[in-house]
Amino acid sequence: MSEGSPVYAAVVTSTQRNETPVSDTPREPRIGILVVAYNAVTTLASVLDRIPQDFRNRVAEIIICDDASRDATHLVALGYQQTAPDLPITVIRHEKNLGYGGNQKAGYRLAIEHDLDIVVLLHGDGQYAPECLGDIVAPLVRGEADAVFGSRMMTEGAARRGGMPLYKYVGNKVLTRFENAVAGAELSEWHSGYRAYSTAALRSIAFDRNADGFNFDTQIILQLIEAGKRIVEVPIPTYYGDEVCYVNGLGYARDISRDVVRYRLGKMGFTSGEYGSVDAEYDLKEGEGSSHHRILEFLADLPPSKVLDLGCSSGLLSERVRALGHHVTGVDREAFPETLERVDEFVVGDLEDGIPSEVGTGFDVVIAADVLEHLRRPEDLLEAVKKVLKPDGRLVVSVPNFGHWYPRGRSVLGVFDYDQRGILDKTHYRFFTRKSLTRMLRNAGFEVRRHSEVGLPFDVLAGDGGSLGTRLLRRADRVSVSLRPTLFAYQFVLHLQRPAAPELLTRSVEEATEHAAASA
């Protein structure tokens, strides 16, 4: 996704904008119209003429952004500015073409700078009806929406009657259904360019980071959805005339499909989160065969024990451990509001500095679930664990497998980057394969008593965990993990103990010999 382009403005002219008098009564919102124009010399004036008379006195400013047209669009805009004193018009001409999305960015920045409350996107080629301006802004004026989209698909058959070509109609329908399914939305149309936004909503999203091309409109929808903004659709008429279409249909479909897939991946924790993001709270991995499931299975076989949960986050795993009858002490840098209710004791501490002395000693089990990879020197934490663990205590560790096919594939393809969670979590300082992990644990003085491998987290990847497709994929993943865990295991779960001291081993052998002699 390209960064925001600078605004190249050779000419900026404006007429006096409407001033709103100070009053105790709620003021009418300052409404602006952003007219994006490119080679619109034959249509621009007629578009402005069609702004309804009863709407003109509500307009605080019309911003005409000529995106370096090759014709006289800019001169038409200047001429209209001089002949229509009732309209407060600002004319911008970019010396360099910024693209459809880049032109919108420049206009929205101006709308924000000029203290507009609402900005309507209107195309200078006349494809969208200015007669509908009142309908477009009405939900925003009433405070019922943060964004309003004009939809050509809300009225059955209207798009085709308005001249929308069949291939565009079918493509619109197919892409909209795909985008709704992937992004979790219910819009009747994603591809209308007739829109109105609250400038407060625009301030709250990073629209400047969006693409400069035609997929800008899709990206800003994703940003609004992610920000929890209210989107309202209103029906608009469809008009297809002799305007020139500058959209490469196949390229556009590719770009918007990629954007919504990236949003979906972001909501699952993959990608760096430009569009979709995950909650900061550390989730419980509840699926059968998950790392938390394996840890809980192990603890279920133990009598009530004293357990230390390192990096407990909000305490979701600790809560399940307590339910098994264990006494749980949690440690983390900060406590979520629910943490104190989910643990028996909680100690604030940064594990980079070791285990806080307030934790105490004599623990039967220490849990380091998805912790070691977050530390710069996990070896230091392992040394600290030995000091708080009973001589015969257990250390339970879960660590993501960097040898998994996903990071391997991304590295081979040259698209390595960090994600929000998972193996390539951007908060991970260390990466481990099974060999490097066991070597580090052995050097720290621990022996592996039991190990297991965990497959892909299908509960996160697919919300419909019970569907036939998901069940088949899960089964195939389990088979793959069993055949080659170093390539297909998503995580390793290890149960460790310190080796017994030599004198204890000698005593055990002597006791066993004496017992055998007595039995004889």
Coordinates of N, CA and C in Angstrom, one line a residue, residues 100 123 127-129 136 147-160 163-165 167-181 183 185-197 214 217-222 224-225 231-240 247 252 256 260:
Y100 N -6.6 8.5 -8.8 CA -8.0 8.6 -8.3 C -8.0 8.7 -6.7
H123 N -18.2 13.0 -8.6 CA -17.3 12.8 -9.7 C -17.7 13.9 -10.8
Q127 N -21.2 10.9 -13.7 CA -21.7 9.5 -13.5 C -22.7 9.4 -12.3
Y128 N -22.5 10.2 -11.4 CA -23.4 10.2 -10.2 C -24.2 11.5 -10.1
A129 N -25.4 11.3 -9.7 CA -26.4 12.4 -9.8 C -26.3 13.4 -8.7
I136 N -27.9 11.9 0.2 CA -26.6 11.4 0.6 C -26.2 11.9 2.0
A147 N -20.5 7.4 7.7 CA -20.2 7.4 6.2 C -21.5 6.9 5.5
V148 N -21.8 7.5 4.4 CA -23.0 7.2 3.6 C -22.5 6.8 2.2
F149 N -23.0 5.7 1.7 CA -22.6 5.3 0.3 C -23.9 5.2 -0.5
G150 N -23.8 5.8 -1.7 CA -24.9 5.7 -2.6 C -24.8 4.4 -3.3
S151 N -25.8 3.6 -3.4 CA -25.8 2.2 -3.9 C -26.7 2.2 -5.1
R152 N -26.2 1.6 -6.2 CA -27.0 1.4 -7.5 C -27.6 0.1 -7.5
M153 N -27.4 -0.7 -6.4 CA -27.9 -2.1 -6.4 C -29.0 -2.3 -5.4
M154 N -29.4 -1.3 -4.7 CA -30.4 -1.4 -3.7 C -31.8 -1.6 -4.3
T155 N -32.0 -1.0 -5.5 CA -33.3 -1.1 -6.2 C -33.2 -2.1 -7.3
E156 N -34.0 -3.2 -7.2 CA -33.9 -4.3 -8.1 C -34.0 -3.8 -9.5
G157 N -33.0 -4.2 -10.3 CA -33.0 -3.9 -11.8 C -32.7 -2.5 -12.2
A158 N -32.5 -1.6 -11.2 CA -32.2 -0.2 -11.5 C -30.9 0.0 -12.2
A159 N -29.9 -0.8 -11.8 CA -28.6 -0.6 -12.4 C -28.6 -0.9 -13.9
R160 N -29.2 -2.0 -14.3 CA -29.3 -2.4 -15.7 C -30.1 -1.4 -16.5
G163 N -28.3 1.7 -17.6 CA -27.3 1.5 -18.6 C -26.0 0.9 -18.2
M164 N -26.0 0.3 -17.0 CA -24.8 -0.4 -16.5 C -24.6 -1.6 -17.4
P165 N -23.4 -1.8 -18.1 CA -23.2 -2.9 -19.0 C -23.3 -4.2 -18.2
Y167 N -21.6 -6.9 -18.2 CA -20.3 -7.5 -17.6 C -19.9 -6.7 -16.3
K168 N -20.2 -5.4 -16.3 CA -19.9 -4.6 -15.1 C -20.9 -5.0 -14.0
Y169 N -22.2 -5.2 -14.4 CA -23.2 -5.5 -13.4 C -22.8 -6.9 -12.7
V170 N -22.5 -7.9 -13.5 CA -22.2 -9.2 -13.0 C -20.9 -9.1 -12.1
G171 N -19.9 -8.4 -12.7 CA -18.7 -8.2 -11.9 C -18.9 -7.5 -10.6
N172 N -19.7 -6.5 -10.6 CA -20.0 -5.8 -9.3 C -20.7 -6.7 -8.3
K173 N -21.7 -7.5 -8.8 CA -22.4 -8.4 -7.9 C -21.4 -9.4 -7.3
V174 N -20.6 -10.0 -8.2 CA -19.7 -11.1 -7.7 C -18.7 -10.6 -6.8
L175 N -18.1 -9.4 -7.1 CA -17.0 -8.9 -6.2 C -17.6 -8.4 -4.9
T176 N -18.8 -7.8 -4.9 CA -19.4 -7.4 -3.7 C -19.8 -8.6 -2.8
R177 N -20.3 -9.6 -3.4 CA -20.5 -10.8 -2.5 C -19.3 -11.4 -1.9
F178 N -18.2 -11.4 -2.7 CA -16.9 -11.9 -2.2 C -16.4 -11.0 -1.1
E179 N -16.5 -9.7 -1.3 CA -15.9 -8.7 -0.3 C -16.7 -8.8 1.0
N180 N -18.1 -8.9 0.9 CA -18.9 -9.1 2.1 C -18.5 -10.3 2.8
A181 N -18.3 -11.4 2.1 CA -18.0 -12.7 2.8 C -16.7 -12.7 3.5
A183 N -14.8 -9.9 4.3 CA -14.7 -8.8 5.3 C -15.7 -8.8 6.4
A185 N -19.0 -8.0 6.0 CA -19.9 -6.9 5.9 C -21.2 -7.3 5.2
E186 N -22.1 -6.4 5.1 CA -23.4 -6.6 4.4 C -23.8 -5.5 3.5
L187 N -22.9 -5.0 2.8 CA -23.1 -3.9 1.8 C -23.8 -4.4 0.6
S188 N -24.7 -3.6 0.0 CA -25.3 -4.0 -1.3 C -24.3 -3.7 -2.4
E189 N -23.4 -2.8 -2.2 CA -22.4 -2.4 -3.3 C -21.2 -1.8 -2.7
W190 N -20.0 -2.4 -3.1 CA -18.7 -1.9 -2.6 C -18.1 -0.9 -3.6
H191 N -18.7 -0.7 -4.8 CA -18.0 -0.1 -5.9 C -18.6 1.2 -6.4
S192 N -19.4 1.8 -5.6 CA -20.0 3.1 -5.9 C -19.0 4.2 -5.5
G193 N -18.9 5.2 -6.4 CA -18.0 6.3 -6.0 C -18.8 7.5 -5.5
Y194 N -20.0 7.3 -5.2 CA -20.9 8.4 -4.6 C -20.9 8.2 -3.1
R195 N -20.2 9.0 -2.4 CA -20.0 8.8 -0.9 C -20.0 10.1 -0.2
A196 N -20.4 10.0 1.1 CA -20.2 11.2 2.0 C -19.6 10.7 3.3
Y197 N -18.7 11.4 3.8 CA -18.0 11.0 5.1 C -18.2 12.2 6.1
F214 N -7.6 3.2 -7.9 CA -9.0 3.0 -7.7 C -9.4 2.1 -6.6
D217 N -11.0 3.3 -2.7 CA -12.4 3.2 -2.2 C -12.6 2.0 -1.4
T218 N -12.1 0.9 -1.8 CA -12.2 -0.4 -1.0 C -11.4 -0.3 0.3
Q219 N -10.2 0.2 0.2 CA -9.4 0.3 1.4 C -10.0 1.2 2.5
I220 N -10.7 2.3 2.1 CA -11.3 3.2 3.1 C -12.5 2.5 3.7
I221 N -13.2 1.6 3.0 CA -14.3 0.9 3.6 C -13.8 -0.1 4.6
L222 N -12.7 -0.7 4.3 CA -12.1 -1.6 5.3 C -11.6 -0.9 6.5
L224 N -13.0 1.9 7.7 CA -14.2 2.2 8.5 C -14.7 1.1 9.2
I225 N -14.7 -0.1 8.6 CA -15.2 -1.3 9.3 C -14.4 -1.6 10.5
I231 N -21.8 2.7 8.7 CA -22.0 2.9 7.3 C -23.4 2.7 6.9
V232 N -24.0 3.7 6.2 CA -25.4 3.6 5.8 C -25.4 3.7 4.3
E233 N -26.2 3.0 3.6 CA -26.4 3.0 2.2 C -27.7 3.7 1.8
V234 N -27.8 4.4 0.8 CA -29.0 5.0 0.2 C -29.0 4.7 -1.2
P235 N -30.2 4.4 -1.8 CA -30.3 4.1 -3.2 C -30.1 5.4 -4.1
I236 N -29.3 5.2 -5.2 CA -29.1 6.2 -6.1 C -29.4 5.7 -7.5
P237 N -29.7 6.6 -8.5 CA -29.9 6.2 -9.9 C -28.6 5.8 -10.5
T238 N -28.7 5.0 -11.5 CA -27.5 4.6 -12.3 C -27.5 5.4 -13.6
Y239 N -26.3 6.0 -14.0 CA -26.2 6.7 -15.2 C -24.9 6.3 -15.9
Y240 N -24.9 5.8 -17.1 CA -23.8 5.5 -17.9 C -23.9 6.2 -19.2
V247 N -10.6 2.8 -15.6 CA -10.4 1.7 -14.7 C -10.0 0.4 -15.5
Y252 N -8.2 -3.9 -11.3 CA -9.0 -3.4 -10.2 C -9.5 -4.6 -9.4
I256 N -8.6 -5.1 -5.4 CA -9.5 -5.1 -4.3 C -9.7 -6.4 -3.6
V260 N -9.1 -7.1 0.5 CA -10.0 -7.7 1.4 C -9.4 -8.9 2.0

